[in-house]
């Protein structure tokens, strides 16, 4: 048998095994994670936050919920619909590395941990490698949600050429399409914008400012920024008469549609497993 | 001459010298900073961000502008009113340590640096020691702006017992009193609150969560928080039915009145020097 034939046979056999195990509810969380590693298309990093944050990886999977973060509300809704594997983009325990030493005696942490254990749930974080997937899984889902596919640069996918609008119009468009309550803007409301850099999440001020330095970028659309960093940079640029602006969508609205797309992607290689996108939703509201 | 008499004489002489030099416009930025160090009431730390960020400390001071940050707009307004020493609470060049290596070729940075040089201005950061001043200078100014002096705890000054209101009413009150456009809230709008922890600025999630763990605190009022940290902690607490909430004022509105108070404080030991609070103002606006 040629290597090619052998590879195909192994692949078909593996797919058949996955389908069979899934149908019988026997695929464990660890096996689902192995499938993700096998399909993500980039080598798995040794230094990564993409690990199991809570629960036993040998738990048989009854269903998968993809989400921005395994909030208490997401856990409750997933459990209610019989899904015990949460695939979340962001931390479960309130810091990037999910360090829980400081939280050991915290009532909120304890109740969350207890809920996960009592419901036999497993939380897996899928952050670094979903961004490293080509195309970036988060960006892909967000571009679909914004309807900006036709504006996207072919070689530099975080750049967009939007039909000319004012900054205020662009902010209103993003607010409406992503259904955001607490969107914030820096810059002159009436300035015309066409060149957009879109960096979901909290990519850091170095990367954000680099994008704003580009002559073909007038507005950076981002999730969040520490307010003494990119925010003040854009305010100064604007005062200097430079055509630069910033739209902060909020972290959740800037990334969550990328986890909706993750659910669709998982279905392509996990047939028979119930998979659902369970939105965490924007955490903020604003008073009158 | 007794030591006490000698001390008084030296003190009177020094005050007279300061008054004379100021009146003749001969007090340098370095001498003003020495006066701040002499009056702040805590020993000056060797590890501190409270240093000169731009300009020559030997520049004779024509006037002082206190502010949240030496934004381009603040620099322009201070220069227009003849004030060449900016005393700012936050960084000038978009990161906590005002590191400028990455900004050397950046047009916004270059224009700002050039404006400061051409106008013979000096920017001094007054952050750590203004917080260490007893009472905390930022908190003192903010409590005055909010009118919360009567509610403040005598021994733990960041705690307040507010007359019972709903979370929504408290958010509206803060928004109105501090004239905020982009205030954001997490928690149940109708929950009753009386126990408030007020931590201006970005004090970090460890300190913020610690405050929220207190049984006598229902709502944390803060400047900003990384959105996957304190924000998600409060969202989970709220889902669990715990009476916890978060009001994010924004970094500038949460601290700036503390620099207004700084102007008043400086006048007590820098007679004859023109001193003015020049607000940087909230950077954000929100679309309809």
XYZ file of C-alpha atoms in Angstrom:
576
model
C 0.000 0.000 0.000
C 1.415 3.423 -0.933
C 1.974 6.046 1.756
C -0.814 8.130 0.256
C -3.271 5.234 0.351
C -2.202 4.348 3.862
C -2.693 7.965 4.988
C -6.177 8.051 3.440
C -7.106 4.734 5.051
C -5.908 5.883 8.461
C -7.758 9.161 8.028
C -11.018 7.462 6.991
C -10.692 4.959 9.834
C -10.059 7.751 12.354
C -13.022 9.755 11.084
C -15.184 6.644 11.319
C -13.977 6.023 14.863
C -14.701 9.609 15.882
C -18.213 9.389 14.381
C -18.888 6.094 16.112
C -17.613 7.217 19.490
C -19.503 10.505 19.252
C -22.744 8.727 18.319
C -22.363 6.482 21.342
C -21.502 9.442 23.586
C -18.121 7.945 24.245
C -15.808 10.635 22.921
C -13.989 12.136 25.895
C -13.081 15.808 26.291
C -9.432 14.813 25.772
C -10.332 13.097 22.490
C -12.253 16.165 21.296
C -9.226 18.309 22.141
C -7.010 15.882 20.190
C -9.319 16.324 17.207
C -9.023 20.095 17.514
C -5.227 19.772 17.566
C -5.364 17.512 14.515
C -7.537 19.914 12.511
C -6.377 23.396 13.545
C -3.691 23.415 10.858
C -0.837 24.816 12.958
C 1.569 22.985 15.248
C 0.472 22.980 18.888
C 2.628 25.321 21.004
C 4.214 24.159 24.252
C 3.739 27.633 25.739
C 0.024 28.283 25.478
C -3.039 29.184 27.537
C -5.037 26.661 25.482
C -5.447 24.059 28.228
C -8.175 22.456 30.337
C -9.097 24.961 33.061
C -11.551 22.858 35.072
C -13.020 19.361 35.048
C -11.702 15.915 34.162
C -10.521 15.548 30.535
C -11.578 11.870 30.562
C -15.237 12.886 30.935
C -17.405 11.537 28.057
C -18.722 14.492 26.071
C -22.514 14.886 25.902
C -22.306 18.074 23.871
C -20.115 21.113 23.223
C -20.834 24.774 23.909
C -18.524 27.331 22.281
C -18.451 30.787 23.842
C -16.408 33.901 24.573
C -15.916 32.865 28.204
C -17.290 30.179 30.514
C -19.277 32.659 32.578
C -21.633 31.352 35.295
C -24.525 32.149 32.968
C -22.972 30.246 30.044
C -22.257 27.261 32.317
C -25.868 27.225 33.528
C -27.330 27.458 30.029
C -24.946 24.823 28.614
C -25.740 22.437 31.474
C -29.485 23.008 30.959
C -29.180 21.981 27.311
C -27.077 18.916 28.126
C -23.692 20.171 26.967
C -20.798 19.418 29.285
C -17.726 20.558 27.316
C -17.250 24.329 27.197
C -14.815 25.623 24.596
C -14.102 29.203 25.664
C -11.876 31.864 24.138
C -11.084 33.741 27.335
C -10.188 32.828 30.947
C -12.583 31.174 33.365
C -11.108 32.532 36.605
C -10.564 36.258 35.985
C -6.905 36.416 34.901
C -5.009 35.503 31.752
C -3.306 32.416 33.201
C -6.332 31.309 35.272
C -4.205 31.441 38.417
C -6.457 30.625 41.349
C -4.133 30.905 44.375
C -5.549 34.319 45.299
C -9.099 33.044 44.812
C -9.018 29.908 46.980
C -11.246 31.486 49.663
C -13.320 33.566 47.270
C -17.054 32.724 47.327
C -17.614 33.534 43.629
C -14.740 31.303 42.546
C -15.801 28.489 44.874
C -19.421 28.503 43.653
C -18.289 28.456 40.015
C -15.817 25.623 40.591
C -18.502 23.691 42.470
C -21.057 24.113 39.669
C -18.562 22.779 37.122
C -17.756 19.751 39.289
C -21.350 18.966 40.241
C -22.436 19.029 36.606
C -19.478 16.970 35.378
C -18.382 19.758 33.060
C -15.023 20.393 31.419
C -13.773 23.851 30.413
C -11.149 24.053 27.664
C -9.662 27.351 26.544
C -9.157 27.803 22.815
C -7.443 31.140 22.369
C -3.921 31.138 20.923
C -4.454 28.447 18.298
C -7.831 29.735 17.132
C -6.083 33.044 16.423
C -3.170 31.174 14.766
C -5.555 29.145 12.564
C -5.425 30.477 8.989
C -7.554 32.421 8.512
C -7.699 33.664 12.151
C -10.881 32.037 13.505
C -11.901 35.034 15.583
C -11.339 37.535 12.774
C -13.224 35.302 10.308
C -16.317 35.106 12.500
C -16.206 38.835 13.266
C -15.854 39.830 9.596
C -18.925 37.734 8.825
C -20.869 39.396 11.663
C -19.878 42.860 10.430
C -20.470 41.985 6.765
C -17.050 43.395 5.877
C -15.809 40.479 3.753
C -15.770 42.513 0.524
C -13.691 45.257 2.175
C -10.995 42.949 3.545
C -7.410 43.181 2.279
C -6.294 39.983 0.566
C -2.733 39.982 1.928
C -3.143 41.805 5.267
C -6.466 40.488 6.596
C -6.763 42.916 9.502
C -6.987 45.841 7.049
C -10.248 46.943 5.424
C -11.236 49.507 2.779
C -14.719 50.574 3.843
C -16.923 52.755 1.590
C -16.338 56.356 2.723
C -18.369 57.239 5.805
C -17.926 59.560 8.769
C -16.413 58.206 11.967
C -19.792 58.630 13.656
C -21.513 56.632 10.906
C -18.947 53.843 11.195
C -19.384 53.729 14.977
C -23.167 53.556 14.562
C -22.803 50.759 12.004
C -20.617 48.652 14.320
C -22.904 49.343 17.285
C -25.978 48.271 15.301
C -24.511 45.198 13.599
C -22.919 43.826 16.779
C -25.773 44.989 19.019
C -23.464 46.842 21.445
C -24.658 48.959 24.355
C -21.359 50.466 25.590
C -19.310 51.321 22.496
C -16.776 54.161 22.932
C -15.083 56.402 20.357
C -12.069 58.750 20.278
C -11.578 61.162 17.363
C -13.454 63.762 15.313
C -17.033 62.502 14.689
C -17.229 64.107 11.230
C -13.900 62.903 9.812
C -14.145 60.683 6.749
C -12.860 57.160 7.107
C -12.187 54.413 4.571
C -9.037 52.687 5.875
C -9.785 50.519 8.902
C -7.502 48.336 11.006
C -9.539 45.782 12.956
C -7.767 44.183 15.922
C -10.309 42.263 18.034
C -9.742 41.797 21.775
C -6.905 43.407 23.702
C -3.962 43.098 21.334
C -1.814 45.583 23.270
C -0.859 49.187 22.646
C 2.295 48.387 20.691
C 0.381 46.503 18.002
C -2.523 48.972 18.138
C -0.285 52.037 17.723
C 1.672 50.321 14.923
C -1.591 49.845 13.035
C -2.513 53.512 13.577
C 0.898 54.630 12.261
C 0.043 53.187 8.816
C -0.772 55.957 6.296
C -3.612 53.809 4.874
C -5.360 53.518 8.284
C -7.619 56.259 9.697
C -9.449 54.277 12.335
C -8.539 51.400 14.581
C -11.458 49.208 15.620
C -10.478 47.218 18.714
C -11.914 45.427 21.704
C -10.242 47.247 24.570
C -7.138 49.270 25.426
C -5.675 50.516 28.661
C -6.924 54.064 28.724
C -3.557 55.780 29.211
C -2.116 53.987 26.172
C -3.789 53.788 22.732
C -6.688 56.004 23.861
C -4.388 58.949 24.697
C -2.270 58.329 21.592
C -5.341 58.728 19.374
C -6.555 61.747 21.323
C -3.172 63.452 20.753
C -3.114 62.502 17.051
C -6.585 63.977 16.664
C -5.604 67.226 18.447
C -2.623 67.489 16.090
C -5.045 67.423 13.155
C -4.048 63.945 12.037
C -6.903 61.845 10.618
C -6.783 59.112 13.238
C -9.541 57.620 15.361
C -10.359 54.724 17.667
C -13.525 52.713 18.133
C -13.572 50.464 21.212
C -16.270 47.832 20.760
C -15.634 46.210 24.134
C -13.762 42.922 24.424
C -16.750 40.555 24.149
C -18.489 42.196 21.160
C -15.118 42.427 19.370
C -14.480 38.662 19.497
C -17.566 36.652 20.348
C -18.782 36.002 16.771
C -15.445 34.245 16.262
C -16.613 31.578 18.720
C -19.893 31.247 16.821
C -17.767 30.444 13.788
C -15.807 28.006 15.977
C -18.997 25.985 16.524
C -19.488 25.723 12.741
C -15.841 24.711 12.284
C -16.033 22.003 14.983
C -19.081 20.458 13.270
C -16.980 19.790 10.139
C -14.887 17.181 11.944
C -17.034 16.176 14.946
C -20.126 14.713 13.278
C -22.708 13.383 15.682
C -21.611 15.580 18.590
C -24.222 18.177 19.608
C -22.418 21.520 19.196
C -23.919 24.914 19.964
C -22.693 28.494 20.251
C -23.780 29.874 23.654
C -23.124 33.640 23.673
C -21.761 35.163 26.882
C -23.020 38.546 25.658
C -21.807 42.045 26.457
C -21.281 42.442 30.229
C -22.010 46.176 30.349
C -25.050 48.367 30.440
C -25.164 52.143 30.516
C -27.392 54.423 32.598
C -29.521 57.051 30.893
C 19.924 79.629 69.148
C 17.882 76.558 70.040
C 17.290 73.867 67.443
C 13.613 74.757 67.337
C 14.372 78.432 66.749
C 16.951 77.537 64.140
C 14.428 75.271 62.357
C 11.799 77.992 62.364
C 14.294 80.541 61.061
C 15.434 78.227 58.271
C 11.830 77.465 57.413
C 10.811 81.126 57.332
C 13.881 81.990 55.286
C 13.164 79.183 52.820
C 9.536 80.234 52.452
C 10.666 83.814 51.912
C 13.170 82.682 49.321
C 10.538 80.667 47.493
C 8.137 83.629 47.508
C 10.834 85.989 46.242
C 12.047 83.672 43.503
C 8.494 82.933 42.390
C 7.612 86.621 42.273
C 10.619 87.294 40.097
C 9.843 84.275 37.891
C 13.097 82.682 38.937
C 11.903 79.473 40.546
C 13.003 76.621 38.313
C 10.998 73.453 37.634
C 13.548 71.533 39.732
C 12.999 73.939 42.645
C 9.218 73.531 42.401
C 9.680 69.746 42.432
C 11.913 70.102 45.518
C 9.123 72.048 47.201
C 6.648 69.255 46.341
C 9.030 66.700 47.849
C 9.390 68.854 50.969
C 5.623 69.227 51.461
C 4.135 65.889 50.342
C 4.583 64.402 53.815
C 5.996 61.013 52.788
C 9.574 60.058 52.028
C 10.409 60.179 48.322
C 10.750 56.690 46.838
C 13.754 55.686 44.751
C 11.540 53.455 42.584
C 8.895 55.819 41.234
C 7.360 57.074 38.002
C 7.265 60.570 39.538
C 10.022 62.071 37.375
C 10.504 64.741 34.709
C 9.234 63.243 31.433
C 10.196 66.055 29.045
C 11.910 69.451 29.119
C 14.807 70.932 31.093
C 14.307 70.969 34.898
C 16.399 74.173 35.116
C 13.763 76.096 33.164
C 12.396 79.095 35.134
C 8.724 78.472 35.841
C 6.248 81.015 34.433
C 3.246 79.118 35.750
C 1.987 75.641 36.634
C -0.809 73.621 35.059
C -2.024 70.550 36.950
C -3.891 67.921 34.939
C -4.739 64.251 34.505
C -2.255 63.914 31.628
C -0.153 66.265 29.506
C -2.254 65.694 26.414
C -1.539 67.763 23.268
C -4.641 69.768 24.073
C -3.558 70.445 27.666
C -0.077 71.468 26.461
C -1.573 73.897 23.951
C -3.948 75.464 26.478
C -1.278 75.709 29.177
C 1.162 77.343 26.735
C -1.557 79.783 25.598
C -2.093 80.908 29.201
C 1.641 81.270 29.870
C 2.155 78.166 32.019
C 5.242 76.137 31.224
C 5.333 73.516 34.000
C 2.815 70.697 33.599
C 2.197 68.547 36.662
C 0.418 65.468 35.316
C -0.885 62.385 37.080
C -0.551 59.972 34.172
C 2.054 59.257 31.443
C 2.871 61.650 28.619
C 3.981 59.083 26.034
C 1.314 56.351 26.121
C 2.818 53.784 28.489
C 3.321 53.581 32.262
C 7.090 54.092 32.205
C 7.042 56.647 29.348
C 9.372 54.430 27.326
C 9.873 56.072 23.959
C 12.154 53.624 22.096
C 9.252 52.235 20.056
C 7.996 55.763 19.347
C 11.191 57.371 18.015
C 9.872 57.465 14.418
C 6.242 58.045 15.365
C 4.786 61.304 13.998
C 2.416 61.868 16.948
C 5.224 61.444 19.482
C 7.608 63.649 17.492
C 5.083 66.489 17.163
C 4.309 66.369 20.876
C 7.976 66.326 21.874
C 8.652 69.225 19.474
C 5.796 71.307 20.918
C 7.150 70.840 24.429
C 10.675 71.862 23.354
C 9.632 74.825 21.224
C 7.538 76.242 24.053
C 10.184 75.671 26.719
C 7.847 73.460 28.715
C 8.600 70.895 31.415
C 6.389 67.888 32.167
C 6.593 66.352 35.644
C 4.595 63.289 36.628
C 3.057 63.308 40.099
C 1.404 59.936 40.554
C 2.802 57.634 43.251
C 3.429 60.287 45.902
C 0.135 62.109 45.359
C -1.574 58.782 46.088
C 0.763 58.207 49.076
C 0.024 61.683 50.482
C -2.282 61.374 53.510
C -5.073 61.716 52.726
C -4.610 60.344 49.159
C -4.669 63.474 46.992
C -6.602 61.868 44.158
C -9.229 60.335 46.436
C -9.618 63.629 48.331
C -10.343 65.603 45.159
C -12.693 62.949 43.834
C -14.680 62.703 47.089
C -15.179 66.465 46.946
C -16.353 66.259 43.313
C -18.809 63.474 44.173
C -19.960 65.169 47.385
C -19.423 61.910 49.287
C -17.445 63.332 52.220
C -20.194 62.572 54.759
C -20.378 58.939 53.586
C -16.640 58.234 53.866
C -15.317 55.696 56.375
C -13.038 57.302 58.955
C -10.493 54.475 59.135
C -10.723 52.948 55.646
C -11.093 55.984 53.385
C -11.887 54.077 50.182
C -15.116 52.764 51.767
C -18.387 54.723 51.740
C -21.859 54.239 53.250
C -24.175 55.878 50.715
C -27.873 56.451 51.457
C -29.718 53.432 50.002
C -30.288 53.774 46.247
C -30.550 51.359 43.333
C -27.444 50.562 41.308
C -28.970 52.435 38.372
C -29.558 55.523 40.534
C -25.988 55.427 41.810
C -24.649 55.127 38.251
C -26.802 58.078 37.171
C -25.577 60.120 40.128
C -21.904 59.499 39.302
C -22.514 60.157 35.609
C -24.232 63.466 36.367
C -21.846 64.733 39.050
C -18.699 63.894 37.091
C -20.247 64.787 33.720
C -19.349 61.439 32.117
C -20.403 60.382 28.632
C -19.173 56.760 28.558
C -19.867 55.277 31.996
C -20.357 51.479 32.072
C -22.066 49.254 34.639
C -22.130 45.521 35.469
C -24.775 44.121 37.829
C -28.519 44.132 38.441
C -29.843 47.684 37.812
C -32.493 47.431 40.551
C -30.329 46.049 43.360
C -30.064 48.250 46.449
C -26.635 49.578 47.285
C -25.259 51.359 50.324
C -21.721 49.966 50.735
C -19.367 51.386 48.120
C -15.666 50.763 47.546
C -14.168 53.569 45.464
C -10.833 52.789 43.796
C -10.013 55.518 41.248
C -7.878 54.729 38.200
C -6.692 51.237 37.285
C -5.768 49.726 40.632
C -5.614 46.172 39.276
C -7.966 43.222 39.549
C -6.380 41.803 42.703
C -7.143 44.939 44.707
C -10.517 45.402 42.986
C -11.670 41.824 43.684
C -10.420 42.058 47.282
C -12.655 45.094 47.782
C -15.621 43.248 46.267
C -15.056 40.277 48.587
C -15.842 42.469 51.598
C -19.307 41.720 53.008
C -19.901 45.455 53.568
C -19.333 46.299 49.879
C -22.013 45.888 47.216
C -20.559 48.023 44.476
C -17.051 48.846 43.357
C -16.679 52.222 41.671
C -13.455 52.246 39.656
C -11.759 53.900 36.709
C -11.011 50.970 34.467
C -10.403 47.214 34.548
C -9.238 44.734 31.980
C -12.500 43.299 30.773
C -11.675 39.610 31.351
C -10.753 40.312 34.986
C -12.909 42.302 37.464
C -15.704 42.729 34.896
C -16.236 38.968 34.507
C -15.829 38.405 38.249
C -18.715 40.783 38.953
C -20.817 39.314 36.156
C -20.402 35.841 37.706
C -21.135 37.110 41.219
C -24.303 38.745 39.932
C -25.427 35.562 38.112
C -24.873 33.661 41.369
C -27.355 36.002 43.049
C -24.701 37.780 45.099
C -25.329 41.477 45.642
C -22.223 42.728 43.831
C -21.844 45.336 41.100
C -19.262 47.400 39.243
C -19.390 50.950 37.952
C -16.553 51.894 35.589
C -16.324 55.666 35.414
C -13.452 55.660 32.918
C -9.893 56.408 34.015
C -9.953 60.179 33.512
C -13.303 60.910 35.210
C -12.280 58.641 38.109
C -9.134 60.641 38.950
C -9.053 64.058 37.345
C -10.681 66.020 40.191
C -7.724 64.841 42.283
C -5.473 67.006 40.123
C -7.822 69.961 40.592
C -7.238 69.505 44.308
C -3.495 69.269 43.568
C -3.597 72.832 42.180
C -5.171 74.060 45.447
C -2.591 72.153 47.476
C 0.356 73.591 45.499
C -0.901 77.146 46.109
C -0.489 76.623 49.859
C 3.301 76.508 49.566
C 4.031 78.185 46.211
C 2.691 81.703 46.773
C 3.184 84.014 43.822
C 3.343 81.239 41.237
C 0.384 81.220 38.801
C -1.208 77.785 39.270
C -4.196 76.505 37.348
C -6.013 73.192 36.899
C -6.284 72.453 33.165
C -8.641 69.491 32.684
C -7.726 66.893 30.085
C -11.376 65.821 30.039
C -12.924 62.482 29.153
C -11.432 61.127 25.902
C -14.519 59.181 24.804
C -17.771 59.951 23.124
C -20.556 57.517 22.303
C -22.652 57.253 19.143
C -26.441 57.445 19.333
